[in-house]
Coordinates of C-alpha atoms in Angstrom, one line a residue:
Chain A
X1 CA -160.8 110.5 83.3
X2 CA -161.6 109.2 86.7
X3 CA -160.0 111.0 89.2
X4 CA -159.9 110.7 93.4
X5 CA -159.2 113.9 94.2
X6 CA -157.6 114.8 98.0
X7 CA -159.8 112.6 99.5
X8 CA -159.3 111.5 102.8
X9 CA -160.7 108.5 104.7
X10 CA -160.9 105.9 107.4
X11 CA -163.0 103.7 109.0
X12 CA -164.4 104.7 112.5
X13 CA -162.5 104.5 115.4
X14 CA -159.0 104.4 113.3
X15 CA -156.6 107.1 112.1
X16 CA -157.2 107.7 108.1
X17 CA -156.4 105.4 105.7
X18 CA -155.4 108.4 103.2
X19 CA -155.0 112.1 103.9
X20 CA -155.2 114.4 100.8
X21 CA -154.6 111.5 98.8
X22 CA -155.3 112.0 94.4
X23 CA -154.8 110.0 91.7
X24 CA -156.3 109.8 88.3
X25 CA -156.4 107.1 85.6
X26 CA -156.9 108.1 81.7
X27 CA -159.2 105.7 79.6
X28 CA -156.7 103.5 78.3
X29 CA -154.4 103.3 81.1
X30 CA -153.6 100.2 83.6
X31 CA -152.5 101.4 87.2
X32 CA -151.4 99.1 89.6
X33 CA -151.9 99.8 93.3
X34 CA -149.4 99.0 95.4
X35 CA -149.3 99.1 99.4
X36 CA -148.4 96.8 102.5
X37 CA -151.2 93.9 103.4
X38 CA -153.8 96.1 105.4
X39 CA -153.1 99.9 104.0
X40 CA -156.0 100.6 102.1
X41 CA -155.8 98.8 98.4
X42 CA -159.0 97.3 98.4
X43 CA -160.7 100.5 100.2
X44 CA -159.6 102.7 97.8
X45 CA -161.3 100.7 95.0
X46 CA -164.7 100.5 97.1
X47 CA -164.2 104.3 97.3
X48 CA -163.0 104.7 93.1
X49 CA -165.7 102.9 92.6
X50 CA -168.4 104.4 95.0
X51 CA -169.2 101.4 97.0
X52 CA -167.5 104.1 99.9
X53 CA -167.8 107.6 100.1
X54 CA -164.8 109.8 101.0
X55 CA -165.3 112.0 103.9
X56 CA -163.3 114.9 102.7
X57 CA -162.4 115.4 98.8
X58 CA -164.2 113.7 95.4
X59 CA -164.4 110.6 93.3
X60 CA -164.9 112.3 90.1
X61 CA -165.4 110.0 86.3
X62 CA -165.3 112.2 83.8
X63 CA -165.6 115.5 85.9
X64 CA -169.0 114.0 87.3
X65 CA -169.2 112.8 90.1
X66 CA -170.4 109.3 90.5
X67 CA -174.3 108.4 89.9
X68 CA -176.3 107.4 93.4
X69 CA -178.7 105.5 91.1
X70 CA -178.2 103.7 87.9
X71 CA -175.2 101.9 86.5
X72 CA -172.5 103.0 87.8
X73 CA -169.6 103.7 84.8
X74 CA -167.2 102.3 87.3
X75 CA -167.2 98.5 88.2
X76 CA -165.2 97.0 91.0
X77 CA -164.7 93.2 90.9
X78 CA -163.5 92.2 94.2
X79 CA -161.3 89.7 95.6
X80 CA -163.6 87.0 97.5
X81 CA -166.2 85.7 94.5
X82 CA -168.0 83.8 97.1
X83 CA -169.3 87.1 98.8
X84 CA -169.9 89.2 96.4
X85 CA -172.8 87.3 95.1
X86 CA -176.3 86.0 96.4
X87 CA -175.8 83.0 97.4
X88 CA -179.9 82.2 97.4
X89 CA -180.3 83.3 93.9
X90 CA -179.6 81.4 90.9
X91 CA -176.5 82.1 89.0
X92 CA -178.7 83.2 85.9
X93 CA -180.3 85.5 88.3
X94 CA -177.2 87.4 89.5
X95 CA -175.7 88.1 85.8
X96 CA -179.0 89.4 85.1
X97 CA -178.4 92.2 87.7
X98 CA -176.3 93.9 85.1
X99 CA -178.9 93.8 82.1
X100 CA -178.1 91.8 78.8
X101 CA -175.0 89.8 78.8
X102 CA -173.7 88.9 75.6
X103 CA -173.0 85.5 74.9
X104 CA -169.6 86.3 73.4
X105 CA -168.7 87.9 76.9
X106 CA -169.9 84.3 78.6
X107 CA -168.2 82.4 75.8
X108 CA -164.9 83.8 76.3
X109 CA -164.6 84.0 79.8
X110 CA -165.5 80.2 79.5
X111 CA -169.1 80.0 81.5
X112 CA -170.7 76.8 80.9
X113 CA -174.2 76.9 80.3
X114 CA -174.8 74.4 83.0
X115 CA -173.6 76.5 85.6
X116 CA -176.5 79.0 85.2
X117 CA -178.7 77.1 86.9
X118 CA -176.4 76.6 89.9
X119 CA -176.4 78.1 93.3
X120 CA -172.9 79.9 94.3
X121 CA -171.8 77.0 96.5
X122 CA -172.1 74.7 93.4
X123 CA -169.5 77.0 91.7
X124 CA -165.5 76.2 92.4
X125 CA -164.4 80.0 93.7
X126 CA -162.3 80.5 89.8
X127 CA -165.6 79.7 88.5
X128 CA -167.7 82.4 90.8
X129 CA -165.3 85.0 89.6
X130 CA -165.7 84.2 86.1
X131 CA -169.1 85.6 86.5
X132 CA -168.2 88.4 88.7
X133 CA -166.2 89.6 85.6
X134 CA -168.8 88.7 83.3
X135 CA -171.4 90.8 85.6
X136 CA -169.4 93.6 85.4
X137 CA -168.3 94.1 81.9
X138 CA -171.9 93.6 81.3
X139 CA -173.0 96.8 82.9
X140 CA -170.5 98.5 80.5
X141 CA -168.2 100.5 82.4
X142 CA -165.9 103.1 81.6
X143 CA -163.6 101.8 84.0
X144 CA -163.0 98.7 85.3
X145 CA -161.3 98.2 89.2
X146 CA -159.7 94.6 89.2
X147 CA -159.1 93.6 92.7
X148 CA -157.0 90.7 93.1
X149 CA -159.5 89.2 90.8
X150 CA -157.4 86.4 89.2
X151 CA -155.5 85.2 92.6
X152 CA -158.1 82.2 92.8
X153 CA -157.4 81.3 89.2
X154 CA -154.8 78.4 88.2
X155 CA -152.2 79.9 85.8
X156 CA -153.5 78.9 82.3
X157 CA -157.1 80.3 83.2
X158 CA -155.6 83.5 84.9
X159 CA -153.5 83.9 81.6
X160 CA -157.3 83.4 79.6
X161 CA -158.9 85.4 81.0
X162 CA -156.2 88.4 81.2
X163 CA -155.8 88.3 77.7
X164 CA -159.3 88.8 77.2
X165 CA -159.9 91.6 79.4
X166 CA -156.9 93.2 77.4
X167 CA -158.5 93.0 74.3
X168 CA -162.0 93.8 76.0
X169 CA -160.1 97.2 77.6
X170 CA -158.4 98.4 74.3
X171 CA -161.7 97.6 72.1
X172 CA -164.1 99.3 74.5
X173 CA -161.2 102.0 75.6
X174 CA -161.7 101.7 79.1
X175 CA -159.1 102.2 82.0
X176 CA -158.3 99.7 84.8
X177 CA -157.1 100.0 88.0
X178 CA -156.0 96.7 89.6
X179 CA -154.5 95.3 92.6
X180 CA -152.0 92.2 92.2
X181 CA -149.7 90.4 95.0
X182 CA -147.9 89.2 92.1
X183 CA -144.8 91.3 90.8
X184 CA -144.6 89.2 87.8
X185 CA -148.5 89.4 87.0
X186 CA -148.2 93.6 87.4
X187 CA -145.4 94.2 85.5
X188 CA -146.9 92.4 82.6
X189 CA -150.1 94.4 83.1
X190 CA -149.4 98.1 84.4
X191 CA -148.8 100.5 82.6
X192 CA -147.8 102.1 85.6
X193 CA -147.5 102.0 89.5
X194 CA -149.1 104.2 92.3
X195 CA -148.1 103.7 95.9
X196 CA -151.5 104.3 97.4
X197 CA -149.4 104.9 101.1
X198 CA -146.7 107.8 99.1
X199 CA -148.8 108.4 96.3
X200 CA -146.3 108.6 94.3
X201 CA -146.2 106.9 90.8
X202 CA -143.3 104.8 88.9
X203 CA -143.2 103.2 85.7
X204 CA -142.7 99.4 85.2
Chain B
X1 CA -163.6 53.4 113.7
X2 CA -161.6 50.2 112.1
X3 CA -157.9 49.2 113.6
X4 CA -156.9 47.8 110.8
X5 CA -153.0 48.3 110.3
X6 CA -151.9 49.3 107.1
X7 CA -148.2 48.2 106.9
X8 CA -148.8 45.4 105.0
X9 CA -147.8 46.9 101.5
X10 CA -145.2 48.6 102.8
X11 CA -142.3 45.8 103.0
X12 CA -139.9 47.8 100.4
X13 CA -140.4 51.2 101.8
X14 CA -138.9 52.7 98.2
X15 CA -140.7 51.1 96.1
X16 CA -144.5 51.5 96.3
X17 CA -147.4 52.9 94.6
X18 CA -145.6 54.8 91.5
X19 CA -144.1 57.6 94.6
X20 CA -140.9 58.3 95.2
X21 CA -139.0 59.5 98.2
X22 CA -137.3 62.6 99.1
X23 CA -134.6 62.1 101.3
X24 CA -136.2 63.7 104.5
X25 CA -139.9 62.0 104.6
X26 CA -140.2 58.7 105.7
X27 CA -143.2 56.1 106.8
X28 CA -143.4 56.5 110.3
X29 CA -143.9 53.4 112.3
X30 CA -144.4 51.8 108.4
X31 CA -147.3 53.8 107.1
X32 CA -148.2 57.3 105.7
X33 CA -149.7 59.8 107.6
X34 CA -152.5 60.5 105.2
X35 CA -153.3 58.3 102.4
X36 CA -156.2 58.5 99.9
X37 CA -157.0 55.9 97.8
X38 CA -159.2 55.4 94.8
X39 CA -161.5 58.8 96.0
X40 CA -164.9 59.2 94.3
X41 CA -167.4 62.6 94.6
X42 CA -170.3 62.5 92.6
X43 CA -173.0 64.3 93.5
X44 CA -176.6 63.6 93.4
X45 CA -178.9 66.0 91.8
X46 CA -182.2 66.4 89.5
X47 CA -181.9 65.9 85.6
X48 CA -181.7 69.5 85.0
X49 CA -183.1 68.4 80.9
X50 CA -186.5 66.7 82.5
X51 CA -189.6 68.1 83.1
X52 CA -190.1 69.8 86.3
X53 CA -191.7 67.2 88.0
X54 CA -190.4 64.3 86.2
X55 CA -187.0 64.7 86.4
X56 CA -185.2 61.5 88.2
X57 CA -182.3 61.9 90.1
X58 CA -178.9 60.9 88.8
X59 CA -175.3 61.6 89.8
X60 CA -172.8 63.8 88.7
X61 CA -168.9 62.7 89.4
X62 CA -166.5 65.0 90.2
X63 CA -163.3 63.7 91.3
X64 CA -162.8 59.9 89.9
X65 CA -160.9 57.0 91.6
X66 CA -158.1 59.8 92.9
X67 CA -154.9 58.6 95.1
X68 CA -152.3 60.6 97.0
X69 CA -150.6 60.0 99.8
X70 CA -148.9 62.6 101.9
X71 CA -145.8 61.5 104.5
X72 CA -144.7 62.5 107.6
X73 CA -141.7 64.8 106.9
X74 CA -143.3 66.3 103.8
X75 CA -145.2 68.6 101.9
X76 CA -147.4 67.4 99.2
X77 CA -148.2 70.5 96.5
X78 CA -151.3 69.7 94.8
X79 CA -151.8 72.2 91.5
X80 CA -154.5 72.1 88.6
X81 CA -157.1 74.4 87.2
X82 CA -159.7 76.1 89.1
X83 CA -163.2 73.8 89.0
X84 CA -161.0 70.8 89.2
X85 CA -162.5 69.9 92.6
X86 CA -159.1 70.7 94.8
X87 CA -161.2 71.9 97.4
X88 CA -163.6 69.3 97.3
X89 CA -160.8 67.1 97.6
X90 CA -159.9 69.5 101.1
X91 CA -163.0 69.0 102.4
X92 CA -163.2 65.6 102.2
X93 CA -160.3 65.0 103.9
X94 CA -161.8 66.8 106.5
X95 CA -165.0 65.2 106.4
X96 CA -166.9 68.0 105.3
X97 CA -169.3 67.0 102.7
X98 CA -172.3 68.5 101.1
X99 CA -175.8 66.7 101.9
X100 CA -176.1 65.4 98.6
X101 CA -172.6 64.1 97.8
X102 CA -172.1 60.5 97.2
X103 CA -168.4 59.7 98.4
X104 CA -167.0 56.4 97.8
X105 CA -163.0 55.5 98.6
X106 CA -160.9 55.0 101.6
X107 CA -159.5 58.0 103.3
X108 CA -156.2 56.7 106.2
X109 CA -154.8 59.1 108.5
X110 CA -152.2 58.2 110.3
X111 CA -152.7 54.3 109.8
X112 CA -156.5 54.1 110.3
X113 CA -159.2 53.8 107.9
X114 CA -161.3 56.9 108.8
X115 CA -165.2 57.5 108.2
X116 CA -167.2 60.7 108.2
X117 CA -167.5 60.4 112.0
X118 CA -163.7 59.1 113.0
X119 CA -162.4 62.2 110.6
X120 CA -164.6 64.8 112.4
X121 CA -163.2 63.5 115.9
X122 CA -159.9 64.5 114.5
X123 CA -160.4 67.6 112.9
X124 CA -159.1 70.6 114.8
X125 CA -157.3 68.6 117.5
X126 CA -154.3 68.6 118.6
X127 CA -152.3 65.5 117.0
X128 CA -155.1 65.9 114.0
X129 CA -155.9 67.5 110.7
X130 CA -156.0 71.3 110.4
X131 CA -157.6 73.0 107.5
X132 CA -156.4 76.1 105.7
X133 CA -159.7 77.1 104.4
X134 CA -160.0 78.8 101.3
X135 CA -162.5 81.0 101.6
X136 CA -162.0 83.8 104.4
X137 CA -166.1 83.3 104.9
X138 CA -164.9 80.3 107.0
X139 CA -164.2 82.7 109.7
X140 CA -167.3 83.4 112.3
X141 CA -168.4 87.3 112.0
X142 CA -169.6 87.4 114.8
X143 CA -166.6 86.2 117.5
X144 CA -163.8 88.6 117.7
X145 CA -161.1 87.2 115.9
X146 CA -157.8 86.9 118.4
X147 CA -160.9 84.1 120.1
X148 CA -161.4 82.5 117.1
X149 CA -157.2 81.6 116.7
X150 CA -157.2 81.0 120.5
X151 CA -160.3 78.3 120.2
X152 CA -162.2 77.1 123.4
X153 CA -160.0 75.8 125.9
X154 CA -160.5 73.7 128.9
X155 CA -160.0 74.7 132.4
X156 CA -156.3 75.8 132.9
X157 CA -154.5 76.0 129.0
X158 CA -156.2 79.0 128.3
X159 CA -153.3 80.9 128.5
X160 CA -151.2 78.8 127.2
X161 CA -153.3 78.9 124.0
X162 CA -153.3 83.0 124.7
X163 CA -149.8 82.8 124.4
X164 CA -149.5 81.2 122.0
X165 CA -151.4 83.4 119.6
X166 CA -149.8 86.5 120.9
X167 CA -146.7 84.7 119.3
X168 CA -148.3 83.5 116.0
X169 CA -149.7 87.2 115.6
X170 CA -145.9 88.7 116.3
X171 CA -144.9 86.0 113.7
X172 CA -147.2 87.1 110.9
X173 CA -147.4 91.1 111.6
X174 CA -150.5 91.4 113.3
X175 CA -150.9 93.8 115.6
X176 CA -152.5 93.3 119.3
X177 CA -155.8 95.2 118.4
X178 CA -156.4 92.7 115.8
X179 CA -157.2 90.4 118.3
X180 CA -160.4 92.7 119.1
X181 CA -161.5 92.9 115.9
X182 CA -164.5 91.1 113.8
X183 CA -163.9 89.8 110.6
X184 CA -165.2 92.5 108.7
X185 CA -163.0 94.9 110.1
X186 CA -160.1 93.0 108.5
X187 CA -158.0 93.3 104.7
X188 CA -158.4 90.2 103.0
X189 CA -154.0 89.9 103.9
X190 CA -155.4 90.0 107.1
X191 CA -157.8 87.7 107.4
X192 CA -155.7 85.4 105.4
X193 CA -153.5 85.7 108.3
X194 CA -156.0 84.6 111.0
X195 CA -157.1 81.6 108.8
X196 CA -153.6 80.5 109.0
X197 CA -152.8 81.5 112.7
X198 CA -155.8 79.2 113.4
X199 CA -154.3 76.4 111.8
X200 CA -151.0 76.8 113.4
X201 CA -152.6 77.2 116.8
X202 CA -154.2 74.1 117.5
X203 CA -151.1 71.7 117.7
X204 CA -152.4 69.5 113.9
X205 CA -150.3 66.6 112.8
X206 CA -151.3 67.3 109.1
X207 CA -152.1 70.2 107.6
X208 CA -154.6 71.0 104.9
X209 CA -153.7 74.2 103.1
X210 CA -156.5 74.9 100.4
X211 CA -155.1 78.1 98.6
X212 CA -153.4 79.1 101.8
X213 CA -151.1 82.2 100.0
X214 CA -153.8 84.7 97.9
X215 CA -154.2 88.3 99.3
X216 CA -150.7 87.3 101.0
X217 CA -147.7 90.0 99.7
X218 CA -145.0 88.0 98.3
X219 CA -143.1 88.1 101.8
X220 CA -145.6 86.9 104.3
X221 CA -146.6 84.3 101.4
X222 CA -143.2 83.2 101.8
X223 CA -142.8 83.4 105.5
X224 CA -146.0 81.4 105.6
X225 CA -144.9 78.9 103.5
X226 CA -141.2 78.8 104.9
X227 CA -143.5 78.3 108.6
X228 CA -144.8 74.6 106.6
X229 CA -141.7 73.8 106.0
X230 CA -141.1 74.0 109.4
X231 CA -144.0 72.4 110.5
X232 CA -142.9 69.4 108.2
X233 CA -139.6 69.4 109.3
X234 CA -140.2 68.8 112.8
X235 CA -142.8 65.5 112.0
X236 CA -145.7 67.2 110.3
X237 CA -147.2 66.5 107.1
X238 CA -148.8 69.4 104.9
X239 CA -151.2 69.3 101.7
X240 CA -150.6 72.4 100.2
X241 CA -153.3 72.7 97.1
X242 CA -152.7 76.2 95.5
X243 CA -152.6 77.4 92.0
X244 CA -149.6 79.3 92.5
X245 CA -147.1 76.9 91.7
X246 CA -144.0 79.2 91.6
X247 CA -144.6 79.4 95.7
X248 CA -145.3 75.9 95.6
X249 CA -142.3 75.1 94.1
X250 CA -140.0 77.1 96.8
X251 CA -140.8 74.4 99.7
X252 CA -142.9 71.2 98.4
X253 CA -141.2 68.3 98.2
X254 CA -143.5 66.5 95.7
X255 CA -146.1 68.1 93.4
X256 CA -149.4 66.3 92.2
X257 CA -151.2 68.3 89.1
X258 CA -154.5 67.7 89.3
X259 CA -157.1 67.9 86.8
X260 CA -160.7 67.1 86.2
X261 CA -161.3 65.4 89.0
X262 CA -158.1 63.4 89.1
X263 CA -153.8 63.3 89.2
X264 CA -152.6 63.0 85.8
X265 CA -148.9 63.4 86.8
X266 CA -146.9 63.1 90.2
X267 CA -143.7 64.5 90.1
X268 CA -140.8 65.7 91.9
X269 CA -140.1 69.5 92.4
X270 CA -137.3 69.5 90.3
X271 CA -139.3 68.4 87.3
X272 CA -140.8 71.9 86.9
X273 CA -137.5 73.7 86.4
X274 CA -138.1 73.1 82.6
X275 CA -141.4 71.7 81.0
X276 CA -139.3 69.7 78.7
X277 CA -139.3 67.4 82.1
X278 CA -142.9 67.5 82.2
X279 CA -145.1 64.3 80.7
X280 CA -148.3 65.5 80.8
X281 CA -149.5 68.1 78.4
X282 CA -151.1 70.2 81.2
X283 CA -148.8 70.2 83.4
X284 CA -146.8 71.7 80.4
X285 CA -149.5 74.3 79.8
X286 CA -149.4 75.5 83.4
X287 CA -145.7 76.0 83.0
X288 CA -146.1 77.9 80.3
X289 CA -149.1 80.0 81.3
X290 CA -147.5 81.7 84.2
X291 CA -146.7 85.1 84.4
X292 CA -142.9 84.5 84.8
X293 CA -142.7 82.3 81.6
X294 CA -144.8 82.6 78.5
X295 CA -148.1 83.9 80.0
X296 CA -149.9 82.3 77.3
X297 CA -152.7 79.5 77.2
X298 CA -152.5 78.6 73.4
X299 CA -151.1 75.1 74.5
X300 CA -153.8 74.1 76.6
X301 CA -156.7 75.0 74.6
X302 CA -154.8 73.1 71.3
X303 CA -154.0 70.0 73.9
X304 CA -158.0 70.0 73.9
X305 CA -157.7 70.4 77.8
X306 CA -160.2 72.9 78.5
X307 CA -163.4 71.6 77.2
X308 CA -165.2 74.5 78.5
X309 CA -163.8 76.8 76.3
X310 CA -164.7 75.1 73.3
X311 CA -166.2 78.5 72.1
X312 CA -163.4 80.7 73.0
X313 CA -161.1 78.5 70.2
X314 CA -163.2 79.2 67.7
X315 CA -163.6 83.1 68.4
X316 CA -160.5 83.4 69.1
X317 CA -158.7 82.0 65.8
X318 CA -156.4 79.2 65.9
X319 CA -152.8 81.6 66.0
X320 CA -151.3 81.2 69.3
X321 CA -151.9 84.1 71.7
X322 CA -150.0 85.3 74.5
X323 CA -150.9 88.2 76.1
X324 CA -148.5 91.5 75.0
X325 CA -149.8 94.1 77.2
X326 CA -146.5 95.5 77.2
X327 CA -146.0 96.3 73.7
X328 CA -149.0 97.9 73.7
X329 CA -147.9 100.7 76.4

């Protein structure tokens, strides 16, 4: 289970995003985040998955807290592809930051083999996130944090690549959390909603 | 920069190049506002099969012998797939090329023929083209942001242009102290925000808007979209390139699918109320792939449309799948 438990936290100089907030997502589960432009979404994914540490409280997966070193069993894809990867490396070069990817995984999220030898601003920004997705399924996580990640896609690719990842999360078991703008997008997905500014859950 | 007029073709002002009118955009003094015609990218680069040092040079096309128009009065929605070089086609427009592209086609704004050099003396002015970039690393991290909106202003519209950005801010929820802040410091809503606020700002007779609405929540998508309308209502022109064509649908007045490179259908709006309306077999499969409708991409990877996943068809079996995520919970 990955759990944030009463954590609190802000950035300097503001008031905290969260005070005391918890939530915790069995393997298995999809949980939507929900919240206002600007009231923590994408934060609290850095902080699930311990690109941000909370200042009070814990980010616990599996009663462990996260490793400092290592692969990290939770993997955040973020919402802007073309910053979350080097842009003076090879694209070859960035999916090998995760170890071994299977060709299977680059098959089905439809990564050409011509693109490997491109630089990021060769790469369209649906094509960028391909690999971001790619990257992190690679590292094999336990849980996967999916923010905004298919809002730069055009409908029939979004649709692709979200029924992959389905099948991907039930085979391998893993839980997602994921931020969508899209009502129509989270009600297909969630299995159910958290208000990160109540914290309070619904069903879909 | 060439005077040429370009009224010429435009005798019958309903019936020209395969478009059709809507009943509020028009051909001001007898010509579009932004016309591109027969629009070529390739883009040189190195035989990646050769031998290091062998290797010759060839070029690689991306968008091929493309034509839109956009009038005053209008917004244009161009959709297609990601890859499909939309915001190559943005940047263009803009003059914004890489070092190695090859670009061959004629490119008209507001009845002249514009070059690399006459579109960058237009860009960002007022009575010019404004881009909506897509990529919030468009913004400068290092200038606070309420500066970047505002821009450099000569002696005496400073506030003006102060003022004006107070207002676009009020307009789109941001608060005062966002002004003071650097990039970094903002959500991606937010500095979706600024990128459009910037646009607005600068007084554009045509606006670019490359994937303009992601990060947005649904109402300050619409707001934003409702604030082009606007903008074309009162003489403006807007090319709105987005992948989300359900927004698109809510205020463009025509819609060009795009698609390797090039438009294989232009349609009205009203067309996409049912795909049965629909000619071209993608434009069908984006209908059908969003979330609202099937949420499925069977059709498009039978259609043969997505070369690239050439593999995925033959892991993935030939039954059509749809995703049924909520079966499963």
């Amino acid at each position: 289970m990955l759990e944030a438990k009463n954590i609190t936290f802000g950035y300097p100089g503001t008031k905290p995003l969260y005070d005391g907030f918890s939530i915790a997502v069995e393997p298995g589960e999809r949980v939507a985040l929900a919240a206002p432009s600007g009231a923590g979404k994408t934060t609290l994914c850095r902080l699930l998955a311990g690109f941000e540490r909370p200042w009070k409280g814990d980010v616990l997966c599996d009663g462990q807290p996260l490793p400092r070193t290592g692969t990290c069993p939770v993997q955040l894809v973020g919402q802007h592809p073309e910053l979350a990867l080097d842009p003076r490396i090879r694209m070859s070069r960035s999916l090998e930051e995760a170890g071994e990817v299977p060709n299977e995984l680059l098959s089905a999220l439809g990564i050409r083999s011509e693109w490997m030898r491109r630089y990021p601003h060769e790469l369209s920004g649906g094509e960028l996130q391909r690999f971001c997705i790619a990257r992190a399924l690679a590292a094999r996580p336990k849980y996967l944090i999916a923010d905004e990640i298919s809002t730069m896609l055009d409908a029939v690719t979004q649709a692709q690549i979200w029924s992959f990842l389905l099948e991907e999360l039930d085979r391998k078991h893993m839980g997602l959390v994921f931020v969508s703008h899209s009502p129509a997008l989270t009600k297909r997905l969630a299995t159910r909603i958290v208000n990160v500014t109540t914290g309070k859950t619904t069903g879909t | 920069m060439e005077e040429r007029a370009h009224s010429a073709e435009h005798t019958h002002l309903q019936t020209h190049h395969h478009h059709s009118h809507t009943a509020s955009s028009h051909h001001e003094r007898g010509h579009h506002l932004l016309q591109v015609s027969s629009l070529s990218i390739g883009f040189r680069m190195y035989d990646p099969d050769a031998p290091y040092f062998a290797a010759e040079q060839r070029v690689s096309n991306v968008i091929e012998d493309l034509s839109i128009s956009v009038h005053v009065g209008e917004i244009v929605a161009v959709v297609g797939a990601s890859g499909s070089g939309k915001t190559l086609l943005a940047d263009c427009i803009m003059g914004l090329y890489e070092p190695n592209a090859l670009v061959t086609g004629e490119v008209w704004f507001d009845g002249q023929n514009m070059g690399a050099d006459s579109l960058a003396t237009v860009r960002g002015r007022a009575g010019g083209i404004a881009l909506v970039p897509q990529s919030v690393s468009h913004l400068d991290p290092l200038m606070r942001v309420g500066k970047q909106v505002e821009g450099f202003s000569r002696r005496g519209e400073g506030s003006a242009r102060a003022a004006r950005r107070v207002k676009l801010f009020e307009r789109y929820g941001l608060d005062e102290s966002v002004g003071r802040m650097y990039p970094f410091e903002l959500s991606g809503g937010m500095a979706r925000r600024v990128l459009l606020c910037c646009a607005l700002a600068g007084d554009p007779k045509l606006i670019i808007a490359d994937e303009p609405t992601p990060g947005l929540d649904l109402d300050l998508a619409v707001k934003a979209l409702e604030d082009f309308r606007a903008f074309a209502d009162e003489g403006g022109g807007v090319m709105l390139i987005t992948h989300d064509i359900e927004l698109a649908l809510r205020v463009a007045d025509r819609v060009a699918v795009f698609r390797d490179g090039t438009i294989v259908e232009e349609t009205s709006v009203e067309s996409f109320a049912s795909p049965d309306l629909l000619k071209h077999p993608f434009s069908k499969a984006l209908w059908h792939a969003l979330p609202e409708h099937d949420f499925s991409w069977a059709g498009a990877v039978e259609g043969s449309m997505q070369q690239g996943f050439g593999a995925c068809v033959s892991a993935g079996g030939e039954k059509p799948s749809s995703v049924s995520g909520k079966e499963e919970a």
